[in-house]
Coordinates of N, CA and C in Angstrom, one line a residue:
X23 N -9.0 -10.3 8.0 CA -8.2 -9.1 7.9 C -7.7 -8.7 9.2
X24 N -6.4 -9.2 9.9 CA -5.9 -9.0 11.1 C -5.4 -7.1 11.1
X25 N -5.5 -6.5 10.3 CA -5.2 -4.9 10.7 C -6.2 -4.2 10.7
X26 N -6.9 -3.7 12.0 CA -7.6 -2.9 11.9 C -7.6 -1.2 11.5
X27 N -7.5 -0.8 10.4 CA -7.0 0.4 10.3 C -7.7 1.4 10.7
X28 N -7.2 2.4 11.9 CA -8.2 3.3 12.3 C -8.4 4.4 11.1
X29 N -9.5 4.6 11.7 CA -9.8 6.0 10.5 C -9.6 7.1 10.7
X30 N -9.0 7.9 9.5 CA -8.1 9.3 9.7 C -9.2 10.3 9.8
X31 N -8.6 11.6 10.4 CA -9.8 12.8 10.4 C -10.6 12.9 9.4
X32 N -11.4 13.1 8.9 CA -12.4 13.4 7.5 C -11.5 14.7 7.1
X33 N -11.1 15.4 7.5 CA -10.6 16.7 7.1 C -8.9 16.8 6.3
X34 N -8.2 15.0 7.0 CA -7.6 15.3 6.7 C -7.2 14.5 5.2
X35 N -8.2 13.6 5.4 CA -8.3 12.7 3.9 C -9.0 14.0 2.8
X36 N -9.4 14.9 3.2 CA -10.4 15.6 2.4 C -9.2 16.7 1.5
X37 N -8.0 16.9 2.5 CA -7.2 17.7 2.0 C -5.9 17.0 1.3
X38 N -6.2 15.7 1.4 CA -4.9 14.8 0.7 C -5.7 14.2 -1.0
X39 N -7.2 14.7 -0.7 CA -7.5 13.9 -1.9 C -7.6 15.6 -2.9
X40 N -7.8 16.4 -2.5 CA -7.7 18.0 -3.1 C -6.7 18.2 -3.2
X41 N -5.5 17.9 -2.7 CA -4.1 17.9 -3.4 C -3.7 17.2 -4.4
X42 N -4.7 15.9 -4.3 CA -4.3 15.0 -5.6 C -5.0 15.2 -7.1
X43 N -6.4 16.2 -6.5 CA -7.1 16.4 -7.1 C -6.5 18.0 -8.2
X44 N -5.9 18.2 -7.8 CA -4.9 19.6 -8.0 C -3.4 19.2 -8.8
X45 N -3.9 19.4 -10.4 CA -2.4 19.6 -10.9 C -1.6 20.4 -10.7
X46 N -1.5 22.0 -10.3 CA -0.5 22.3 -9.3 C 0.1 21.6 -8.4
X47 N -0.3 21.2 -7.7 CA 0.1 20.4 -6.5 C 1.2 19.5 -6.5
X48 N 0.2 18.4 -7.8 CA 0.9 17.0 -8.0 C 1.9 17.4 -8.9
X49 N 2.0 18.7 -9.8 CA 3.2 18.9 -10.8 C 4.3 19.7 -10.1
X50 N 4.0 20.5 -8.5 CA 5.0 20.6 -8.1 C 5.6 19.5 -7.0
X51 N 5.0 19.3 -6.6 CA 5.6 17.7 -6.3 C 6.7 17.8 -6.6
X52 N 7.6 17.2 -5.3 CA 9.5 16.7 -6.1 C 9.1 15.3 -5.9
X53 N 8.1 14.8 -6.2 CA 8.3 13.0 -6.5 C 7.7 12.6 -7.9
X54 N 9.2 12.4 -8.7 CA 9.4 11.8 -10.0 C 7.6 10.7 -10.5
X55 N 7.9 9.8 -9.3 CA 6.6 8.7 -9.7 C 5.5 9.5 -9.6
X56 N 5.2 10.4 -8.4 CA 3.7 10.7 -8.6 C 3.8 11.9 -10.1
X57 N 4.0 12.1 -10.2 CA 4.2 13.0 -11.4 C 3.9 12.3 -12.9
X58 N 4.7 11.3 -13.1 CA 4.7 10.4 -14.0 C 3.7 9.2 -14.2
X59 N 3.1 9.1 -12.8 CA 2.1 8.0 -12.7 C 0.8 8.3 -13.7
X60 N 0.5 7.1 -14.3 CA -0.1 6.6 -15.1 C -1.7 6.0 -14.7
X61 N -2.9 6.5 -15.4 CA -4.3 6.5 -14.7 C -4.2 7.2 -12.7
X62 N -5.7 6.5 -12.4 CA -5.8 7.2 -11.1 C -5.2 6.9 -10.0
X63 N -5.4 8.1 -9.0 CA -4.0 8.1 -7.7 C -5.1 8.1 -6.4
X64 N -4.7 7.2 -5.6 CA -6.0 7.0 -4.5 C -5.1 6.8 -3.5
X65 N -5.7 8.0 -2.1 CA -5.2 7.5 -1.1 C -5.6 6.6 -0.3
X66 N -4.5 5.3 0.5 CA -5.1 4.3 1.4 C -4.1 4.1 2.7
X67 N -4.6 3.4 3.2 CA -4.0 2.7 4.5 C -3.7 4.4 5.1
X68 N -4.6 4.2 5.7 CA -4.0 6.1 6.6 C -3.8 5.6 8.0
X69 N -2.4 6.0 8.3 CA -1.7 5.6 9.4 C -1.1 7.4 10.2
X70 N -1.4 7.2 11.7 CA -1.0 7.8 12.4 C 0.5 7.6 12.5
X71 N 1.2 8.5 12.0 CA 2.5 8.9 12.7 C 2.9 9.6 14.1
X72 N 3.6 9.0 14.8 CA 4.0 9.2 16.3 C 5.2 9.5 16.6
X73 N 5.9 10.4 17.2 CA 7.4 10.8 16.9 C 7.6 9.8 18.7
X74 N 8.4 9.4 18.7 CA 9.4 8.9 20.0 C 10.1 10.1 20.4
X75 N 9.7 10.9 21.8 CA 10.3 12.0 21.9 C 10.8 11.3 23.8
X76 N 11.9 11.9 24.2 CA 12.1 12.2 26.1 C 11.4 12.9 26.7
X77 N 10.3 12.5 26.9 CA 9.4 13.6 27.5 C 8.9 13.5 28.9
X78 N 9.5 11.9 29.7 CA 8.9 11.6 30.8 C 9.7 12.4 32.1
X79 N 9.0 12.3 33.0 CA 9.6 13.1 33.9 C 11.2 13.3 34.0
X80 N 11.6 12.2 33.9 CA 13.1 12.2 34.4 C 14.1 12.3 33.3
X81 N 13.4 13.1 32.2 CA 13.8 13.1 31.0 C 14.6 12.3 30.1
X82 N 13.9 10.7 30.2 CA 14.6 9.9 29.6 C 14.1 8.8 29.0
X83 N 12.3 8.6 29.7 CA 11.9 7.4 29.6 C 10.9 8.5 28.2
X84 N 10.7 7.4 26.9 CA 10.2 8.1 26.2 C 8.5 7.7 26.1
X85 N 8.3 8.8 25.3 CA 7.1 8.8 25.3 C 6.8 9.5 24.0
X86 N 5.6 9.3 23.4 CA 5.1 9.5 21.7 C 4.1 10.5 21.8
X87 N 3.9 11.3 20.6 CA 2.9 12.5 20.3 C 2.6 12.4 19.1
X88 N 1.5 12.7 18.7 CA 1.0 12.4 17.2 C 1.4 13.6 16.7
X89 N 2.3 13.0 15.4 CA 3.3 14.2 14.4 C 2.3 14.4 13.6
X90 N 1.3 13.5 12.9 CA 0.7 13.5 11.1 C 0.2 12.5 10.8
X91 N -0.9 12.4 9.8 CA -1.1 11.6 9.4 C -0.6 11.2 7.9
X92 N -0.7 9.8 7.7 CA -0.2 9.4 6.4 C -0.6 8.6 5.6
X93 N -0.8 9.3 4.7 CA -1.6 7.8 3.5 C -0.5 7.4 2.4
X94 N -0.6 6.4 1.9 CA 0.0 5.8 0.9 C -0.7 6.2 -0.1
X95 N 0.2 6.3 -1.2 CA -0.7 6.9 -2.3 C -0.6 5.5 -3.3
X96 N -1.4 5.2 -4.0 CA -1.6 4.1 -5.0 C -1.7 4.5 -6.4
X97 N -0.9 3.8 -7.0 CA -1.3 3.4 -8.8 C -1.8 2.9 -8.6
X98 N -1.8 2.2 -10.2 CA -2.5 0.9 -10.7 C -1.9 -0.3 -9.8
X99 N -0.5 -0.7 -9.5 CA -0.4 -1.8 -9.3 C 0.1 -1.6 -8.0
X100 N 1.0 -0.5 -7.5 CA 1.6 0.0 -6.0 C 1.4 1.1 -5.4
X101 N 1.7 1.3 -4.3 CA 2.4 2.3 -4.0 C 3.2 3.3 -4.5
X102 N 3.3 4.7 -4.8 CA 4.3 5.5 -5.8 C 4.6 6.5 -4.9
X103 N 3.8 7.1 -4.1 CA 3.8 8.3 -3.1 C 3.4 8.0 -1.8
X104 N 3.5 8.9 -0.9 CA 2.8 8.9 0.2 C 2.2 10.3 0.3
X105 N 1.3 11.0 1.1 CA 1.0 12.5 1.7 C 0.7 12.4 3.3
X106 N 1.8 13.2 3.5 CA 1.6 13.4 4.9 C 0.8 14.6 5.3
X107 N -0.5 14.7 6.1 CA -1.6 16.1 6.8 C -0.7 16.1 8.5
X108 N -0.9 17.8 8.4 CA -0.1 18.0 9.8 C -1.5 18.7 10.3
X109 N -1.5 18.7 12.0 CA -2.8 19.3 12.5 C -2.1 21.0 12.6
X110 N -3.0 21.9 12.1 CA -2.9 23.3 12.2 C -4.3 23.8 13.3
X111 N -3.8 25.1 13.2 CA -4.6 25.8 13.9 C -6.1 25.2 14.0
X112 N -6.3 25.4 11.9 CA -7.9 25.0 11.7 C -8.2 23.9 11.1
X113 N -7.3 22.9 12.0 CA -7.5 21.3 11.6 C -6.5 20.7 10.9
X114 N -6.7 19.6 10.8 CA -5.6 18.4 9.5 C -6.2 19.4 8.5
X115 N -4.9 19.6 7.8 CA -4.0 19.7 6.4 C -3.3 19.3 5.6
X116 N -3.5 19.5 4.3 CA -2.7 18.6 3.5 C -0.9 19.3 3.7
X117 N 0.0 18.8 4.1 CA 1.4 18.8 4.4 C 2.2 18.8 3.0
X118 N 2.4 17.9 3.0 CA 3.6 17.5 1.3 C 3.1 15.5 0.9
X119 N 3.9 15.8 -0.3 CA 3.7 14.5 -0.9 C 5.5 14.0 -1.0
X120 N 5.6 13.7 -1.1 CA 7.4 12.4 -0.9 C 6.8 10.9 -1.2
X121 N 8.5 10.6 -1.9 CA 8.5 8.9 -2.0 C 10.0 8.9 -1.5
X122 N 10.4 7.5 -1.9 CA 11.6 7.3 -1.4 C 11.2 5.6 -0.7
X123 N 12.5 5.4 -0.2 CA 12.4 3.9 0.3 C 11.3 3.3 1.4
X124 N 11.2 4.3 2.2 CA 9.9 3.8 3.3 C 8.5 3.8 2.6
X125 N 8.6 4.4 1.4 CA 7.0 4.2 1.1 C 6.6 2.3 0.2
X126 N 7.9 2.1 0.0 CA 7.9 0.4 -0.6 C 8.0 -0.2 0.9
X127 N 8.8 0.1 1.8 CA 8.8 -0.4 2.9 C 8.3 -1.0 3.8
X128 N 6.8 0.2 4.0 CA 5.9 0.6 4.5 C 4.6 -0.1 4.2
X129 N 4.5 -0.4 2.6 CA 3.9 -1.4 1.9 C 4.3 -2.8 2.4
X130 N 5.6 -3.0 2.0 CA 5.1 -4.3 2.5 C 5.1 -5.0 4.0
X131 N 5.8 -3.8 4.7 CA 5.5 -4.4 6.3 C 3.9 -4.7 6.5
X132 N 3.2 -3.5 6.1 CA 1.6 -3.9 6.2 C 1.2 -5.1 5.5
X133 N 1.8 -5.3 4.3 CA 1.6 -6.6 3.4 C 1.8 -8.1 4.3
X134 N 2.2 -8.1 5.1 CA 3.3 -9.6 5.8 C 2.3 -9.4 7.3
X135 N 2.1 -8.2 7.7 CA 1.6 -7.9 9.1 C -0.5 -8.1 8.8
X136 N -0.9 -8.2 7.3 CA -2.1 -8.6 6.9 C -1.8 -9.7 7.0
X137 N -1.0 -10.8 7.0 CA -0.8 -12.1 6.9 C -0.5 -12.7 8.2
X138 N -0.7 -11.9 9.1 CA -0.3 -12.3 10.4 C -1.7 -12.8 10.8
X139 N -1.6 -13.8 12.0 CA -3.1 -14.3 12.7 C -3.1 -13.6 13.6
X140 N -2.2 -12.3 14.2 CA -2.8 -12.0 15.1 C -3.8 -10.5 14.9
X141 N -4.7 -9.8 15.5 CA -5.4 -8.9 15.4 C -4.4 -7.2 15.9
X142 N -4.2 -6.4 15.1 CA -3.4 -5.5 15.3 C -4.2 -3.9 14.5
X143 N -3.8 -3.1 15.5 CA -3.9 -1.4 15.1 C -2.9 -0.9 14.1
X144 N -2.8 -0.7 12.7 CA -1.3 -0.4 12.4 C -1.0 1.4 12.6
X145 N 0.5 1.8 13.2 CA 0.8 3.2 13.0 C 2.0 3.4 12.7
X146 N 2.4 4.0 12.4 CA 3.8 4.3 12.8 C 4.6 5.2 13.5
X147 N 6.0 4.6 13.7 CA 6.4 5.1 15.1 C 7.8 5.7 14.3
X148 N 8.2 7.1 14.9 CA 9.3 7.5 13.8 C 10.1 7.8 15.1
X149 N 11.5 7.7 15.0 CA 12.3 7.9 16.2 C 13.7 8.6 15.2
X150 N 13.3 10.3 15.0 CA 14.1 11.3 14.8 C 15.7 11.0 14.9
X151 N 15.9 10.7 16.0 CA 17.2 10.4 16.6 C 18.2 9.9 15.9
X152 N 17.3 8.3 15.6 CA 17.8 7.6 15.0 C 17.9 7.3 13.5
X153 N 17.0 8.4 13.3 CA 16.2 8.4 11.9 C 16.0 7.0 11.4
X154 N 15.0 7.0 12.2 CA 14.9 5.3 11.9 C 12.7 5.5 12.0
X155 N 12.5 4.6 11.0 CA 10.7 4.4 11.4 C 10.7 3.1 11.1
X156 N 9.2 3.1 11.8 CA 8.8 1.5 12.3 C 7.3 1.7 12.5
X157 N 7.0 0.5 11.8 CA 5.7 0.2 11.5 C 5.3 -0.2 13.4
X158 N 4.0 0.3 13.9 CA 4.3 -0.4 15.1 C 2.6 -0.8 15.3
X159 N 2.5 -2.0 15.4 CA 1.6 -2.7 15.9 C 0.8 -3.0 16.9
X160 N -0.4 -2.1 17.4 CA -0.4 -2.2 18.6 C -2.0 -3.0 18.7
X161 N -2.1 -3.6 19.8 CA -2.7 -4.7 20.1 C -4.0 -4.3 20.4
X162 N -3.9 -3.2 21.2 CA -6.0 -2.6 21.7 C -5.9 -2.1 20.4
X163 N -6.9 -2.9 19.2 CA -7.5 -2.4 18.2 C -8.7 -1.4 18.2
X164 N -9.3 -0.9 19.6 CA -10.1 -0.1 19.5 C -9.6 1.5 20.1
X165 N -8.2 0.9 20.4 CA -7.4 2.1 20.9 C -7.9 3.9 19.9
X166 N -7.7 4.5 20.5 CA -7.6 6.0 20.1 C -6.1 6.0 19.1
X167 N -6.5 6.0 17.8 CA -4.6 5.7 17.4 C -4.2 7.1 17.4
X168 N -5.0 8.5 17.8 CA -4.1 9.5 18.5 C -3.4 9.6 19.8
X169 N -3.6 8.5 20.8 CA -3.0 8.9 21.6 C -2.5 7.7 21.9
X170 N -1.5 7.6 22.7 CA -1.0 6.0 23.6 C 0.8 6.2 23.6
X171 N 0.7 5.5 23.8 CA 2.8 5.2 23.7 C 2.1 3.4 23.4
X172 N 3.4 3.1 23.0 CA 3.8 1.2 23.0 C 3.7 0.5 24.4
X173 N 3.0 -0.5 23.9 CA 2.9 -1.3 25.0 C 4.1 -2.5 24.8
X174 N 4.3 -2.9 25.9 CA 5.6 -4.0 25.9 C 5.4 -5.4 24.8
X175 N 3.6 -5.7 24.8 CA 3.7 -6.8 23.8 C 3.0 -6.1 22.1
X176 N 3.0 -4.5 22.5 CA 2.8 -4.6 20.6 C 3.9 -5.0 20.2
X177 N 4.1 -5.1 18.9 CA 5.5 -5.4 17.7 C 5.7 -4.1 17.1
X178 N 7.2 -3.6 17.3 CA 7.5 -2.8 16.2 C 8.6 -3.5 15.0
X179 N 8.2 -3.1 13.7 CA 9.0 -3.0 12.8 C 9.5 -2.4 12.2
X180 N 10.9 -2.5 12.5 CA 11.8 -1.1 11.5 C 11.8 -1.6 10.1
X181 N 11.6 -0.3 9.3 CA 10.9 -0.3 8.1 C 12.8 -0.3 7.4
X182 N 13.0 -0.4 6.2 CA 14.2 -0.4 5.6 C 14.7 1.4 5.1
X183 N 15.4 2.0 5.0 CA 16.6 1.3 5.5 C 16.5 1.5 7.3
X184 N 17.4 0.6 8.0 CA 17.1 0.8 9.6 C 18.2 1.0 10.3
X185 N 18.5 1.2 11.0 CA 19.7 1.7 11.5 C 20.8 0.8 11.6
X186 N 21.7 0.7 12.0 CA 23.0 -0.4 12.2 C 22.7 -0.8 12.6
X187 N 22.5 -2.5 12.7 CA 22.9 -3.2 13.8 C 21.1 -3.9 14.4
X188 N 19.9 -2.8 13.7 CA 18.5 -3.5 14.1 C 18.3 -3.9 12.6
X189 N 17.6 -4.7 12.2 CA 17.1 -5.8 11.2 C 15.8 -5.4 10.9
X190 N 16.0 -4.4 9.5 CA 14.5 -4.1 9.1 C 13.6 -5.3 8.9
X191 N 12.5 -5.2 8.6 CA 11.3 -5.5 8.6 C 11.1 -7.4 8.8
X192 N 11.7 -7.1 10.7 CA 11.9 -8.2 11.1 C 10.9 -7.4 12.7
X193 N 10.2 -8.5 12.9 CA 9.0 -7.8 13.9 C 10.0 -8.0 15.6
X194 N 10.0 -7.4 16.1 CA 10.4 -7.4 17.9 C 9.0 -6.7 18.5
X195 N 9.0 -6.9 19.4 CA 7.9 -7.1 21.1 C 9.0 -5.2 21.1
X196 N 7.9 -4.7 21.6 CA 8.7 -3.2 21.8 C 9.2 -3.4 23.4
X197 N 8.8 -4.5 24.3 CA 9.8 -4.4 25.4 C 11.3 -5.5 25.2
X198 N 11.5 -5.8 24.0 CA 12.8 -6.0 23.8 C 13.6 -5.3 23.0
X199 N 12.8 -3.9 22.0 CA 13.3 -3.3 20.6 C 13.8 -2.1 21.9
X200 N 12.7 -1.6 22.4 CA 12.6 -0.2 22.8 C 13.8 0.1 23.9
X201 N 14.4 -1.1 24.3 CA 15.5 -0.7 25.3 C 16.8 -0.3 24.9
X202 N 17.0 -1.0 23.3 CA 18.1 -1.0 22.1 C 17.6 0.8 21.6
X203 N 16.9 1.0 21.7 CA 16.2 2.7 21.0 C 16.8 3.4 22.1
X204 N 16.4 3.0 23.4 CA 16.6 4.4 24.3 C 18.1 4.7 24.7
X205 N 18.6 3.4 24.3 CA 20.4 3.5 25.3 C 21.3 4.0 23.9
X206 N 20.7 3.6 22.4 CA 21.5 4.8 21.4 C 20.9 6.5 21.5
X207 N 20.0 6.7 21.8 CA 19.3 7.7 21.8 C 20.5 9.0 23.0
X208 N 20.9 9.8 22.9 CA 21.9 10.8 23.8 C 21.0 11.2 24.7
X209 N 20.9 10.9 26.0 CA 20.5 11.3 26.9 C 20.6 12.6 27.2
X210 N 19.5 13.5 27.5 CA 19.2 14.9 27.6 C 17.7 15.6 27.4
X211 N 17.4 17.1 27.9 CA 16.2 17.3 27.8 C 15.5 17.9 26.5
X212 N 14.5 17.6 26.1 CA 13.7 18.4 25.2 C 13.5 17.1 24.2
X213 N 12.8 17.7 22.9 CA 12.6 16.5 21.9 C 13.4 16.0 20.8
X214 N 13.3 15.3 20.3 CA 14.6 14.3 19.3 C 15.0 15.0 18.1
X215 N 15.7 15.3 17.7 CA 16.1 16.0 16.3 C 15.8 15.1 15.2
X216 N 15.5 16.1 14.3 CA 15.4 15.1 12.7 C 14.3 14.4 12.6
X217 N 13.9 14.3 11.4 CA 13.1 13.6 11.0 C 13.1 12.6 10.2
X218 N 12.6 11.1 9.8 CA 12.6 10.2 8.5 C 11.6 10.7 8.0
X219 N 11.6 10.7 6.1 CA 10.4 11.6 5.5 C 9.7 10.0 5.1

């Protein structure tokens, strides 16, 4: 099993499974599948999301901050949802539930990236800007997956849909992806607009 998945706060799995645990919750939900899904809903693969923000000194070289955590939510046979926990005052919290195209996406980049021989951290890396995410694979599997930026030989992969012109869920070295990210990105200070849900 080449992905080491680090493990999410206890607090914040605890509030993603009490939301699932909560027909309120799941019936306000605006996601059609989790609503309609059929037997039990379990969350897996909990992945640290990292926003790509300008935050280095000279306001241009980027640098990542932990947005959220995210689990994929499971039926019987896939993926149907995801829930994203944001850190509050008094800890991870359960955030919202959404589906839509990155949660099939998301699936199988991890699916192809288990099939890899090499040994990897999985997170994801969301770049606002471009509104673009990417599964990003980083190599120190005992890393802290709250904190770091990309290293030149992890792999990111943009997840579908991906922006013009980069080739979803086709793996690049982040010191050949990340130079193509920074020169579309508008040069200026503060952090990246927008979000991919």
């Amino acid at each position: 099993m080449p992905l080491h998945v680090p493990p999410a706060p206890a607090p914040a799995l605890r509030s993603v499974l009490a939301a699932l645990g909560s027909p309120t919750a799941v019936r306000e939900a605006r996601t059609p599948a989790l609503r309609s899904a059929q037997g039990p809903l379990s969350p897996e693969h909990p992945l640290p999301v990292h926003v790509l923000d300008r935050g280095g000194p000279d306001g241009l070289t980027p640098t990542t901050r932990l947005a959220a955590w995210r689990f994929q939510i499971r039926g019987a046979e896939r993926a149907v949802a995801a829930a994203d926990t944001m850190l509050t005052p008094d800890g991870w919290t359960f955030s919202h539930f959404f589906e839509g195209p990155y949660v099939a996406s998301t699936e199988l980049a991890l699916r192809r990236a288990e099939a890899a021989s090499t040994h990897y951290q999985p997170r994801l890396l969301s770049i606002p800007e471009l509104y673009m995410l990417a599964l990003w694979l980083h190599e120190d599997t005992e890393a802290d997956a709250s904190t770091g930026s990309p290293a030149p030989a992890d792999l990111l992969v943009p997840l579908a849909p991906a922006p013009p012109g980069i080739a979803a869920h086709r793996p690049h070295q982040v010191a050949e992806l990340l130079p193509v990210i920074t020169t579309r990105i508008t040069p200026g200070p503060g952090p990246l607009l927008g979000s991919p849900a």
